[in-house]
Coordinates of C-alpha atoms in Angstrom, one line a residue:
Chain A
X230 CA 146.4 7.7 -73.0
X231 CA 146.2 4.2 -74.7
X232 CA 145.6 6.0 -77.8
X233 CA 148.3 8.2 -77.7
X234 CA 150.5 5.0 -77.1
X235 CA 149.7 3.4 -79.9
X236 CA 149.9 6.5 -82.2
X237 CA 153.3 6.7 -81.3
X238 CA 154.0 3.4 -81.3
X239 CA 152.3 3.2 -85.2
X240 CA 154.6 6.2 -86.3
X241 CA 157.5 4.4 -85.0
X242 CA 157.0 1.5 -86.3
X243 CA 156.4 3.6 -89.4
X244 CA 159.2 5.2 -89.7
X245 CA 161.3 1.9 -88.7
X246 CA 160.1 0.4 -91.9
X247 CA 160.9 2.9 -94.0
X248 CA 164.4 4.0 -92.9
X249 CA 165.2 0.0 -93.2
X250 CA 163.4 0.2 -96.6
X251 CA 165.3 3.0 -97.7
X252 CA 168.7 1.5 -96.5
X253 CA 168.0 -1.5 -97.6
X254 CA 166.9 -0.6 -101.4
X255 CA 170.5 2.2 -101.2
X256 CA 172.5 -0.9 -100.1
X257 CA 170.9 -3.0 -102.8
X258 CA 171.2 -0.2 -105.4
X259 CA 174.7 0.7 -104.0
X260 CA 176.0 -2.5 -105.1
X261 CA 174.8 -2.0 -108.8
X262 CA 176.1 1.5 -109.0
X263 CA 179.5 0.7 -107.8
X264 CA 179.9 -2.0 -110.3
X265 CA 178.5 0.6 -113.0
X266 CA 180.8 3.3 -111.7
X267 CA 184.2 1.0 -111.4
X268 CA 183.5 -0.5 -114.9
X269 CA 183.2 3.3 -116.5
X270 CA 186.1 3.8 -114.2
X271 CA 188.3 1.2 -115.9
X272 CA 186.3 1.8 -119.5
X273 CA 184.1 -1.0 -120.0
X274 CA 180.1 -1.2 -119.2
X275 CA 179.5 -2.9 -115.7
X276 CA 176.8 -4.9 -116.1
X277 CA 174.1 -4.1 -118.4
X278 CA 172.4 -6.9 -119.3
X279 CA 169.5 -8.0 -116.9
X280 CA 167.0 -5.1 -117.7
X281 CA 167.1 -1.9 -118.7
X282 CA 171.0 -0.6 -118.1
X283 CA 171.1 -3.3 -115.3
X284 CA 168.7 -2.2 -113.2
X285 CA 167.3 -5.3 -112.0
X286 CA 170.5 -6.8 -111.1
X287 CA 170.9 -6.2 -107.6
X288 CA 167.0 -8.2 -107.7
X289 CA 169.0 -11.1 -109.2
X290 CA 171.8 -11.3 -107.3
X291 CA 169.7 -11.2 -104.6
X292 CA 167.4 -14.2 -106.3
X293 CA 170.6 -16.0 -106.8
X294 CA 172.0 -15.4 -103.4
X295 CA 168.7 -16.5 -101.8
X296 CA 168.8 -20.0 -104.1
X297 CA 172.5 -20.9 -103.7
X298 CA 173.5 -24.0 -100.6
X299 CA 174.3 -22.7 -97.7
X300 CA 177.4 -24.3 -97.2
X301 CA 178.9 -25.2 -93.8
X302 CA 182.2 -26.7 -93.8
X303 CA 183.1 -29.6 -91.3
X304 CA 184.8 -27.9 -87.8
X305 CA 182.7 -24.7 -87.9
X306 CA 181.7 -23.3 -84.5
X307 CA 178.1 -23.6 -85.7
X308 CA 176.2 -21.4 -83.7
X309 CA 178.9 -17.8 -84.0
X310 CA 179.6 -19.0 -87.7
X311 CA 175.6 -18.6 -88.2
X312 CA 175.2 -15.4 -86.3
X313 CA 178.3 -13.9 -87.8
X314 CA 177.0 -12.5 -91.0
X315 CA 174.0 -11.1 -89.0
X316 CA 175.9 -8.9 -86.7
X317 CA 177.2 -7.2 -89.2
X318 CA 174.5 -6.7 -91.4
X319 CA 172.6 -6.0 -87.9
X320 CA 175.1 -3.3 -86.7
X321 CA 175.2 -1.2 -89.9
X322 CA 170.9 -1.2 -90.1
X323 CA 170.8 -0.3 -86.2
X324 CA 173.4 3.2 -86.6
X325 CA 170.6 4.2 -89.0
X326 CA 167.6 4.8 -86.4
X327 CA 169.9 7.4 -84.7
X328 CA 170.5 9.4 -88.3
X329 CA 168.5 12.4 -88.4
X330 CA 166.2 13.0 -91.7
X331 CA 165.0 16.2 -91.0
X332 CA 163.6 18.8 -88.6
X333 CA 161.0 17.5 -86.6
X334 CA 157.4 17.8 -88.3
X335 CA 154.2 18.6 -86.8
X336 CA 150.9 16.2 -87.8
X337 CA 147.7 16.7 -86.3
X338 CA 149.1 18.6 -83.3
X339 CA 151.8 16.2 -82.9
X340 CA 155.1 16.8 -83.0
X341 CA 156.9 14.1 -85.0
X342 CA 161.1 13.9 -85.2
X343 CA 162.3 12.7 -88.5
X344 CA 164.6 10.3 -86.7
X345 CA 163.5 6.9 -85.5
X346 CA 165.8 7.6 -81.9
X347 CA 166.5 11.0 -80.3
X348 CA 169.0 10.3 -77.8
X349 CA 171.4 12.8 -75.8
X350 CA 174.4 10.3 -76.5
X351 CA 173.8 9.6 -80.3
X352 CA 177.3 10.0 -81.3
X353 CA 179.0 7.8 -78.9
X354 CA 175.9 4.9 -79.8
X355 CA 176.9 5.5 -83.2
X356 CA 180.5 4.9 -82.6
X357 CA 179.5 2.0 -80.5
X358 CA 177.6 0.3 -82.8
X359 CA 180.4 0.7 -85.9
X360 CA 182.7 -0.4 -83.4
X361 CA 180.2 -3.6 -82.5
X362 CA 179.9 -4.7 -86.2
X363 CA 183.8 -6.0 -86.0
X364 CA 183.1 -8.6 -83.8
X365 CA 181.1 -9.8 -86.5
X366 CA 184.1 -10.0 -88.8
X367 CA 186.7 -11.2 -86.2
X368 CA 184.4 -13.8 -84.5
X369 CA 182.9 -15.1 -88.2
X370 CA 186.3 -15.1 -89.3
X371 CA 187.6 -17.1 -86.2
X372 CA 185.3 -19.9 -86.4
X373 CA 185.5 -20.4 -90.0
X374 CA 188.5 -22.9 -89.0
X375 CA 190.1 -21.6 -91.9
X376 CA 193.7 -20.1 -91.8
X377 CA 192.9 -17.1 -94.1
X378 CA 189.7 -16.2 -92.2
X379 CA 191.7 -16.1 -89.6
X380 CA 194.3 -14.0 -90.7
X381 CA 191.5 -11.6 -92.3
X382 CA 189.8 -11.4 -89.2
X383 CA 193.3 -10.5 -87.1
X384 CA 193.4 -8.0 -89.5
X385 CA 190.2 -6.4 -89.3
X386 CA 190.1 -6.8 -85.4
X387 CA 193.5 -4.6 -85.2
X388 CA 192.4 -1.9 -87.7
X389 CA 189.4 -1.6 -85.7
X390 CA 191.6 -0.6 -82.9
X391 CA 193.8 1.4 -84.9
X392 CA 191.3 3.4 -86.4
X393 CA 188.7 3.9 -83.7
X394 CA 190.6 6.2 -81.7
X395 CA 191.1 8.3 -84.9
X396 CA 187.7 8.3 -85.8
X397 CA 186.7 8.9 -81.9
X398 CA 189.1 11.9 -81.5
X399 CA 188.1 13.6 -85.1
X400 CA 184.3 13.9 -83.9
X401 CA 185.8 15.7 -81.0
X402 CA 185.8 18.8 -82.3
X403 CA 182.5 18.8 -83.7
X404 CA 180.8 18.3 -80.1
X405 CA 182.9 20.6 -78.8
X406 CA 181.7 23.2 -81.7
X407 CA 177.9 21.8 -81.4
X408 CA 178.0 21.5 -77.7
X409 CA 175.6 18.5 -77.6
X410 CA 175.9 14.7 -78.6
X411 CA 172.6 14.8 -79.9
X412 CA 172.8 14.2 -84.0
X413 CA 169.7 16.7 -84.1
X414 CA 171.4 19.0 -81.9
X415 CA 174.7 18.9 -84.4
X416 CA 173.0 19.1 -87.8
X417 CA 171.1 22.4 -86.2
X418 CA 174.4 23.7 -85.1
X419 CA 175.6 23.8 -88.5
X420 CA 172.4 25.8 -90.2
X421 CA 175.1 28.5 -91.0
X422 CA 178.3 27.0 -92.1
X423 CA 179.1 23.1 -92.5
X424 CA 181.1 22.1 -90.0
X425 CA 183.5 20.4 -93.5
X426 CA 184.4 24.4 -93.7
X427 CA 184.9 25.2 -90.1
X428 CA 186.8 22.2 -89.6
X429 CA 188.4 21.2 -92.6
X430 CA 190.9 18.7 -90.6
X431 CA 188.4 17.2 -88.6
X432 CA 186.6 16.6 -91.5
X433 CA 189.5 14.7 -93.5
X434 CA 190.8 12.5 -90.5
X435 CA 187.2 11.5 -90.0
X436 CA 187.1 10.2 -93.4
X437 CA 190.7 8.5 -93.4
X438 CA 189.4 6.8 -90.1
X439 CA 185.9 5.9 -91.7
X440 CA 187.8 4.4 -94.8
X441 CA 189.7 2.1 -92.6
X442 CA 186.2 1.6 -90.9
X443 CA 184.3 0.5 -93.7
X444 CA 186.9 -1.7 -94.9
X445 CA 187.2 -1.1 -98.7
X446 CA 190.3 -0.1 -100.2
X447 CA 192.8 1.3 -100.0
X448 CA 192.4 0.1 -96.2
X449 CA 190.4 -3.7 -97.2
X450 CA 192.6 -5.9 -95.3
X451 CA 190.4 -8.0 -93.8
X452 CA 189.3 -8.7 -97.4
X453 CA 192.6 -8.6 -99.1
X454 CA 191.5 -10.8 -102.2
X455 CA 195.0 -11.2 -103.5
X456 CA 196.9 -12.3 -100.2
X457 CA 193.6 -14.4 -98.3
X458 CA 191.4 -15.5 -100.9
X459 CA 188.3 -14.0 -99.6
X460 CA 189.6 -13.0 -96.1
X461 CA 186.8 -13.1 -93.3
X462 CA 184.5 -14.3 -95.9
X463 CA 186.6 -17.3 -97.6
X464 CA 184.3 -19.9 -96.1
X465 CA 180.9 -18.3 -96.1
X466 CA 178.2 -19.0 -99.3
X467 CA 174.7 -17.7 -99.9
X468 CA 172.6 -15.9 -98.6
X469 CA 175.2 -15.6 -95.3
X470 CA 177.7 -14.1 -97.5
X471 CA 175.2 -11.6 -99.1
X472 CA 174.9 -10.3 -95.7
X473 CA 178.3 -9.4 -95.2
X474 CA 177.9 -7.8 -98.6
X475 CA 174.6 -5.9 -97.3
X476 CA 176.4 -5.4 -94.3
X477 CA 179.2 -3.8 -96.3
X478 CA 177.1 -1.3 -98.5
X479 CA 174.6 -0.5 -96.5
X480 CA 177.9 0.5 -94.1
X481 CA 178.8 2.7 -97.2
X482 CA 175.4 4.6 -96.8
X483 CA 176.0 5.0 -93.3
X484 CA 179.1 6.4 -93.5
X485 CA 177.6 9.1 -96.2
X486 CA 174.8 9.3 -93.8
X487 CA 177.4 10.2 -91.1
X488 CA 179.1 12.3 -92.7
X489 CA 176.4 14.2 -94.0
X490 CA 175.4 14.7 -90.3
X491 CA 178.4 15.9 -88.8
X492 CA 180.2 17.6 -91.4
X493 CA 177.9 18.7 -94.6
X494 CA 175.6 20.3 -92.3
X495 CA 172.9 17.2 -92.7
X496 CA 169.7 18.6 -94.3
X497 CA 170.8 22.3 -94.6
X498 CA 171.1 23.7 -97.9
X499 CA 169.3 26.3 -100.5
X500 CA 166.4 26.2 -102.5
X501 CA 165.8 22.2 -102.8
X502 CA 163.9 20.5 -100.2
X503 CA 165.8 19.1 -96.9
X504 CA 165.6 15.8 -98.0
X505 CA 166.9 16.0 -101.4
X506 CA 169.7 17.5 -99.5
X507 CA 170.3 14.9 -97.4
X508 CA 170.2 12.8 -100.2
X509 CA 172.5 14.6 -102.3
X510 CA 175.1 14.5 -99.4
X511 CA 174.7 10.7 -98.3
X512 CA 175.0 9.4 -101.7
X513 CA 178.2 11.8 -102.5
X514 CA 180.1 9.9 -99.6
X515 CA 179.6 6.1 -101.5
X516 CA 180.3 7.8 -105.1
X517 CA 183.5 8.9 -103.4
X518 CA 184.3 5.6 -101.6
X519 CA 183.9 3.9 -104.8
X520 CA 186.1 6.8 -107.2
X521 CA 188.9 6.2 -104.0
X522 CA 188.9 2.0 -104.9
X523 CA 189.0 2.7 -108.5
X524 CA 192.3 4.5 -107.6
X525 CA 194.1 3.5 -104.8
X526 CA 196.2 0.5 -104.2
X527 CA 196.1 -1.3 -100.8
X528 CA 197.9 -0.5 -98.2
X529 CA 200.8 -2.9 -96.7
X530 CA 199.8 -3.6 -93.3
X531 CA 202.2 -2.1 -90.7
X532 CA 202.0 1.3 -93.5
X533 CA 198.2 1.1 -92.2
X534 CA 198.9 0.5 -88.6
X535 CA 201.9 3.5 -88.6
X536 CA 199.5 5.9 -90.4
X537 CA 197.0 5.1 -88.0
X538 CA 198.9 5.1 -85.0
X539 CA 202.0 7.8 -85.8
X540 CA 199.8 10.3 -87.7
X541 CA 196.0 10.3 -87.4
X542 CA 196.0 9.8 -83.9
X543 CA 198.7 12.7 -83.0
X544 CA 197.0 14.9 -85.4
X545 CA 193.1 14.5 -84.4
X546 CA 194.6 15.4 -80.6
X547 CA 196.2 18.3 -82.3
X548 CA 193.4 19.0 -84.1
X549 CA 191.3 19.0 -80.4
X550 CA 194.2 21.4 -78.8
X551 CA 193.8 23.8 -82.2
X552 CA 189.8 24.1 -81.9
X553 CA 189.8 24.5 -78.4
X554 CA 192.1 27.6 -78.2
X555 CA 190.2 28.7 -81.5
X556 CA 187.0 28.1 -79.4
X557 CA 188.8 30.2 -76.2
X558 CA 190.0 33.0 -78.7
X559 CA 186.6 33.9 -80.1
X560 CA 184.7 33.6 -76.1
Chain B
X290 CA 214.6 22.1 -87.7
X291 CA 213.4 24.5 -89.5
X292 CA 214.6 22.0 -92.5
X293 CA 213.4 19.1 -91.5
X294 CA 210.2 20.8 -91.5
X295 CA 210.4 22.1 -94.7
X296 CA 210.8 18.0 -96.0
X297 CA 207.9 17.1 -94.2
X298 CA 205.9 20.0 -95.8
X299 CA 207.9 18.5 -99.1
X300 CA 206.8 14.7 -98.6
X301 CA 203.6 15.9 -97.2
X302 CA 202.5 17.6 -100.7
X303 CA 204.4 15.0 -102.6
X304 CA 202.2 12.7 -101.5
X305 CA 198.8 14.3 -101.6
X306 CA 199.8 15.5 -105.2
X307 CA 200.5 11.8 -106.2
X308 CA 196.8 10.8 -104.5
X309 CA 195.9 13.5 -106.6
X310 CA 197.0 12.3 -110.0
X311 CA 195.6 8.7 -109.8
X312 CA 192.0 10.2 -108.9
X313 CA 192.5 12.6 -111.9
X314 CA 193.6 9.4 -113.7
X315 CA 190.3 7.5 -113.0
X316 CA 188.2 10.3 -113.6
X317 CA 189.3 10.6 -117.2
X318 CA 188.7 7.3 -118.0
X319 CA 185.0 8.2 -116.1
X320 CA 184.6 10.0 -119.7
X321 CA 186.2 7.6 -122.3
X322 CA 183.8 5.7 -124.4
X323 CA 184.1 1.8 -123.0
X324 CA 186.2 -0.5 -125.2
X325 CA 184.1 -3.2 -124.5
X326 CA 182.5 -5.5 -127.7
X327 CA 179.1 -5.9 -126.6
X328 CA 179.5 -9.9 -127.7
X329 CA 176.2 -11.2 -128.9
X330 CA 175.4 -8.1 -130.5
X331 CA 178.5 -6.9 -132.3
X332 CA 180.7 -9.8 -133.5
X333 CA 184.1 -8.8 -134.4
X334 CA 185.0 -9.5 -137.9
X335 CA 187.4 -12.3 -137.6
X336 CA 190.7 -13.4 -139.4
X337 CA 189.7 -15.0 -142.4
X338 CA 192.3 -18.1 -141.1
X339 CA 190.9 -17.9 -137.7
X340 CA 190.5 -21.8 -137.1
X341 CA 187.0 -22.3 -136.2
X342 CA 184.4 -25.0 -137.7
X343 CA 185.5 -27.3 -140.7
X344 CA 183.9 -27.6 -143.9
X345 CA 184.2 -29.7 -147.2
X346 CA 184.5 -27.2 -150.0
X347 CA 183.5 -27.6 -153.7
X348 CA 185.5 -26.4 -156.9
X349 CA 184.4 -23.7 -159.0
X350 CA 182.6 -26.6 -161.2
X351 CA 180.3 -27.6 -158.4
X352 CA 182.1 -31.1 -158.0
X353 CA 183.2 -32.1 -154.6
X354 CA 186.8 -31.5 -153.9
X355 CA 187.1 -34.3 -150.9
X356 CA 188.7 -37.6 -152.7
X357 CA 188.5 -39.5 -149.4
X358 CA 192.1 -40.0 -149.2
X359 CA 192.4 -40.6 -145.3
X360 CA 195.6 -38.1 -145.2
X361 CA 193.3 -35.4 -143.1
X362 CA 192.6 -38.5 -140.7
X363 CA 195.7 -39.6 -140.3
X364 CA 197.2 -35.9 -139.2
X365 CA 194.7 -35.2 -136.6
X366 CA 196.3 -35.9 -133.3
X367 CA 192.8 -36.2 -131.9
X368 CA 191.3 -38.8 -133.7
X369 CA 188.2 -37.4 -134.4
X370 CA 187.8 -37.4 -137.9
X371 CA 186.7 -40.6 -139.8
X372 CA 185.6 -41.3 -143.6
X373 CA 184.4 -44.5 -146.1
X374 CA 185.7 -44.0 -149.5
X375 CA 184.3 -45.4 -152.9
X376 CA 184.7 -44.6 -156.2
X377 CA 182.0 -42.0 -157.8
X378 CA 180.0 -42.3 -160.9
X379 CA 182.1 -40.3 -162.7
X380 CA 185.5 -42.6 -161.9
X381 CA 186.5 -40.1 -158.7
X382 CA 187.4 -41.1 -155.2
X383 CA 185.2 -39.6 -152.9
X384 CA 184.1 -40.2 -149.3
X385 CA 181.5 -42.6 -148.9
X386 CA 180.8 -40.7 -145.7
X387 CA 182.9 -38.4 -144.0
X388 CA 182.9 -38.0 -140.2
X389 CA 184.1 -35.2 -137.9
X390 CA 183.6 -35.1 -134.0
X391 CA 183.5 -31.2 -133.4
X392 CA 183.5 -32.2 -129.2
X393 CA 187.0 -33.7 -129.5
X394 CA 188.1 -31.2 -132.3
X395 CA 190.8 -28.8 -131.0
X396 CA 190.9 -26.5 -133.9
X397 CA 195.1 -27.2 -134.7
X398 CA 194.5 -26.7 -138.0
X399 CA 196.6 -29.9 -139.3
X400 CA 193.9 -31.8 -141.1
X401 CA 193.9 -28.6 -143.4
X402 CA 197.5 -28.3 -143.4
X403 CA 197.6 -32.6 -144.5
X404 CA 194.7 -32.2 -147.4
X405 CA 196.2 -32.3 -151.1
X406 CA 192.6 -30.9 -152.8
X407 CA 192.3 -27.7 -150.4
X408 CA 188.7 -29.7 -149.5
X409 CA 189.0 -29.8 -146.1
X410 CA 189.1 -25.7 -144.4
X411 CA 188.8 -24.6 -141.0
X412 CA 186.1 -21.3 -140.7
X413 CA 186.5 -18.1 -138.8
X414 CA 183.0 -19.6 -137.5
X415 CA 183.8 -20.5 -133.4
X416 CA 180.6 -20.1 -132.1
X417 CA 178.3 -23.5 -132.3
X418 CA 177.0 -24.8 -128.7
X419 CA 174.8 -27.7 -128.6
X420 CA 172.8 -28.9 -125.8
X421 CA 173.7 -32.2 -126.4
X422 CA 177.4 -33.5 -126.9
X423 CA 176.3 -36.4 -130.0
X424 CA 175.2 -33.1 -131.9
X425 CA 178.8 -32.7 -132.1
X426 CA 179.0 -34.9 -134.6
X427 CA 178.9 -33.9 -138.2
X428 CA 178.3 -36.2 -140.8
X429 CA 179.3 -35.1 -144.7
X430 CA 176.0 -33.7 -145.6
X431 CA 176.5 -31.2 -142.4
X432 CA 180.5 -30.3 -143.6
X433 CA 179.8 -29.4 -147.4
X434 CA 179.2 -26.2 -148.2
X435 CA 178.4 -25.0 -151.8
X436 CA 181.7 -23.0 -152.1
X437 CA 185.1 -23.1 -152.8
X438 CA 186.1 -21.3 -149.2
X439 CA 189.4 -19.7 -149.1
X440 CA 190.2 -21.1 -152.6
X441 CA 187.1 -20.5 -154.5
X442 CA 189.2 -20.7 -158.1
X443 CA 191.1 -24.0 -157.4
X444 CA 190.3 -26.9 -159.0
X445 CA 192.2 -29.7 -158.3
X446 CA 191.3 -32.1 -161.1
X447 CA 192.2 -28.8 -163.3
X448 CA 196.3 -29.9 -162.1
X449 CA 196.0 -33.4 -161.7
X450 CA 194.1 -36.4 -161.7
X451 CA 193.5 -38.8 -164.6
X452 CA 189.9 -40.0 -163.5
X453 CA 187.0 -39.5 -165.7
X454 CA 186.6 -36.4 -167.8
X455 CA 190.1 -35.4 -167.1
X456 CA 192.7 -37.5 -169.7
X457 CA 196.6 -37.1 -169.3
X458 CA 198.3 -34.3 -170.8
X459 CA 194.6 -31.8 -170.3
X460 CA 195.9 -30.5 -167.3
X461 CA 197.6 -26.6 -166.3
X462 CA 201.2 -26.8 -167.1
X463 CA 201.2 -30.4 -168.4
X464 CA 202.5 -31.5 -171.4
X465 CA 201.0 -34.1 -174.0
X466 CA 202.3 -37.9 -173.0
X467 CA 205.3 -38.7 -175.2
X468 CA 205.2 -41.3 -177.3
X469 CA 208.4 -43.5 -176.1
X470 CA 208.7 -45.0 -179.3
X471 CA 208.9 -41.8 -181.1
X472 CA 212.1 -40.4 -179.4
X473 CA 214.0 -43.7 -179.0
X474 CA 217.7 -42.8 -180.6

């Protein structure tokens, strides 16, 4: 019996290290190939100078993140303005032991899922813990004592609310076409078509919503360089404000992650192995993300809250109505 | 109703088809070679009166064109060029030694502008860091170069001048002295 335990508790650890390895390194390397992409994007090189084509750069941004003071100003809540940056960074790494990474394996007699947590409510967890990462941004913002964090943080705190019924409501659909919660059980559910084909609307409000979730442009304005300086982050340096950075990216793989779970059909696809896949879809989603803030402005803020409120909303419940009566129609 | 629907439909793909045209947008330039100079390695040609470093130029004769005459220094609103003038072997002015502080320099271009012999030129050259700021400092040996610069045929003794070598009346477009006595009337 002891044995047994610590097999499984061996694998798990096992595979905890490597999915945090693998997001990790994709957040690190996400970073590099955004600046490469948006420099090609607006014709010039991105940086190409510290080894070959750049590669090491994330490695020295890192270094020079790591060496920099950690500043804290004067009339700082100390103790939430040093746990900010780590519940974000923190939220975005935990989503990832729910993501799914293939079908479960066999070793040695054992039967061994490709996901670090099989749980029956893994969507709503997920949702949770993207939801739990704002209070990271509101809270770091808040005690910054700083009148732009502030206002970045307000920001971010009523996109969140804007936006999460969207994003809550588009998923909607997809459980009610995969009939479980379960990630597994939805990627499985879609070993014929993606559910991006069956549900084509779904599939667009749920990446409005997780644009406005992630916070990049054209819904950054929390951020907002041009109106708050640095937003949430004005008053943060080194190595705490490379987390909200990590936190950021490795939220971009997430989100391709995500969507590669409930709308590309996950690991699913012909001739190449499942996990090349998997990582053909999740790294589709960032390339997008990034091709979207090479081309879209900002929006003004009560255009964002509108479009959230007025018209993603009304048209995920639709969007519920139209699947359940297409759901009826073919039973 | 049935119009107003027909607007929405109209501002819905009026929209989507202007989201549409900035993504195409960006993706052209996705395949457009980058204008960007790659610094260190290519160097664009400059102007050849692009004011960079100064230097003391020569004539075509090899002699050196600078005769010390403080007109350079007294233009330069910064004060950072200073000389010593004496008298050469041959019977010339010439600077004694000849100063320039390239770390108060701000490249205006007047002490050029001010200097009668085309000695003193400014260089397309921009690009000379030191690691430390007394290297900024040139001294006369540093300034001359072994060319005439953007004047390589002018020789300013050739025009005027009556020092050593260089009698009255030998010059370009000068005539002999006239004997006064010989056109009294």
């Amino acid at each position: 019996m002891t044995a047994e335990l610590l097999i499984g508790v061996g694998v798990m650890l096992v595979k905890m290290a490597v999915a945090l390895a693998v997001a990790l390194g994709l957040a690190a390397y996400m970073i590099l190939l955004e600046r490469k992409l948006l420099g090609r994007f607006q014709v010039r090189y991105g940086p190409n100078r510290v080894g070959y084509f750049g590669l090491l750069q994330p490695l020295a941004d890192g270094l020079k993140m790591l060496l920099k003071e950690d500043i804290i100003p004067d009339g700082v809540d100390r103790r939430i303005f040093l746990v900010a940056p780590a519940v974000v960074a923190g939220m975005a790494l935990f989503a990832f032991m729910l993501v799914p990474f293939g079908e479960t394996l066999t070793i040695l007699g054992h039967a061994v899922p490709q996901v670090i947590v099989r749980t029956n409510v893994g969507l709503l967890l997920v949702l949770a813990l993207s939801s739990l990462a704002v209070y990271g941004l509101a809270l770091g913002a808040w005690t910054s004592d700083n009148k732009y964090s502030l206002l970045g943080g307000i920001r971010g705190a009523a996109q969140m609310i804007s936006y999460e019924l969207a994003l809550g409501l588009s998923l909607v659909p997809v459980v009610m076409r995969a009939r479980s919660l379960d990630l597994s059980d939805i990627v499985a559910a879609q070993s014929g078509l993606p559910f991006a084909v069956t549900e084509p609307f779904a599939f667009l409000l749920f990446i409005i919503a997780a644009l406005a979730e992630t916070k990049r442009i054209p819904f950054d304005l929390p951020e907002a360089e041009n109106e708050l300086q640095a937003g949430f982050h004005t008053e943060y340096s080194g190595m705490r404000f490379a987390l909200f950075f990590v936190g950021e990216y490795v939220n971009m793989v997430l989100l391709g992650a995500l969507i590669a779970v409930f709308f590309l059909g996950g690991w699913h696809g012909p001739i190449l192995p499942p996990i090349v896949w998997l990582g053909i879809k999740v790294l589709a989603v960032p390339v997008f993300l990034i091709w979207t803030r090479a081309s879209l402005p900002r929006l003004r803020y009560d255009q964002l809250m509108a479009l959230g409120w007025k018209v993603l909303v009304p048209l995920a419940l639709l969007n519920v109505l139209l699947t359940g009566a297409i759901l009826v129609a073919a039973a | 109703m049935a119009d107003e629907k027909h607007s929405l439909l109209g501002a819905v793909i009026e929209g989507a088809a202007g989201l549409a045209g900035s993504y195409a947008a960006t993706l052209t330039h996705l395949f457009r070679k980058p204008v960007t100079e790659q610094y260190p390695e290519y160097k664009r040609p400059m102007p050849a009166r692009t004011r960079g470093r100064i230097i003391l130029t020569r004539s075509p004769d090899g002699n050196e064109r600078c005769v010390a005459c403080y007109l350079c220094s007294g233009a330069c609103p910064v004060n950072c060029i200073s000389m010593q003038s004496e008298e050469g072997e041959n019977g010339r002015r010439q600077a004694a030694w000849f100063r320039i502080n390239f770390a108060r320099c701000i490249y205006c271009g007047l002490c050029e502008e001010a200097c009668p012999t085309l000695a003193l030129q400014l260089t397309p050259e921009f690009a000379f860091c030191k690691d430390d700021i007394a290297d900024f400092v040139y001294e006369k040996e540093q300034l001359l170069v072994d060319h005439g610069g953007k004047h390589p045929d002018y020789d300013f003794y050739a025009h005027a001048g009556i020092a050593a070598g260089t009698p009255k009346g030998s010059h370009i477009d000068e005539d002999e002295p006239v004997d006064v006595k010989s056109i009294m009337p």
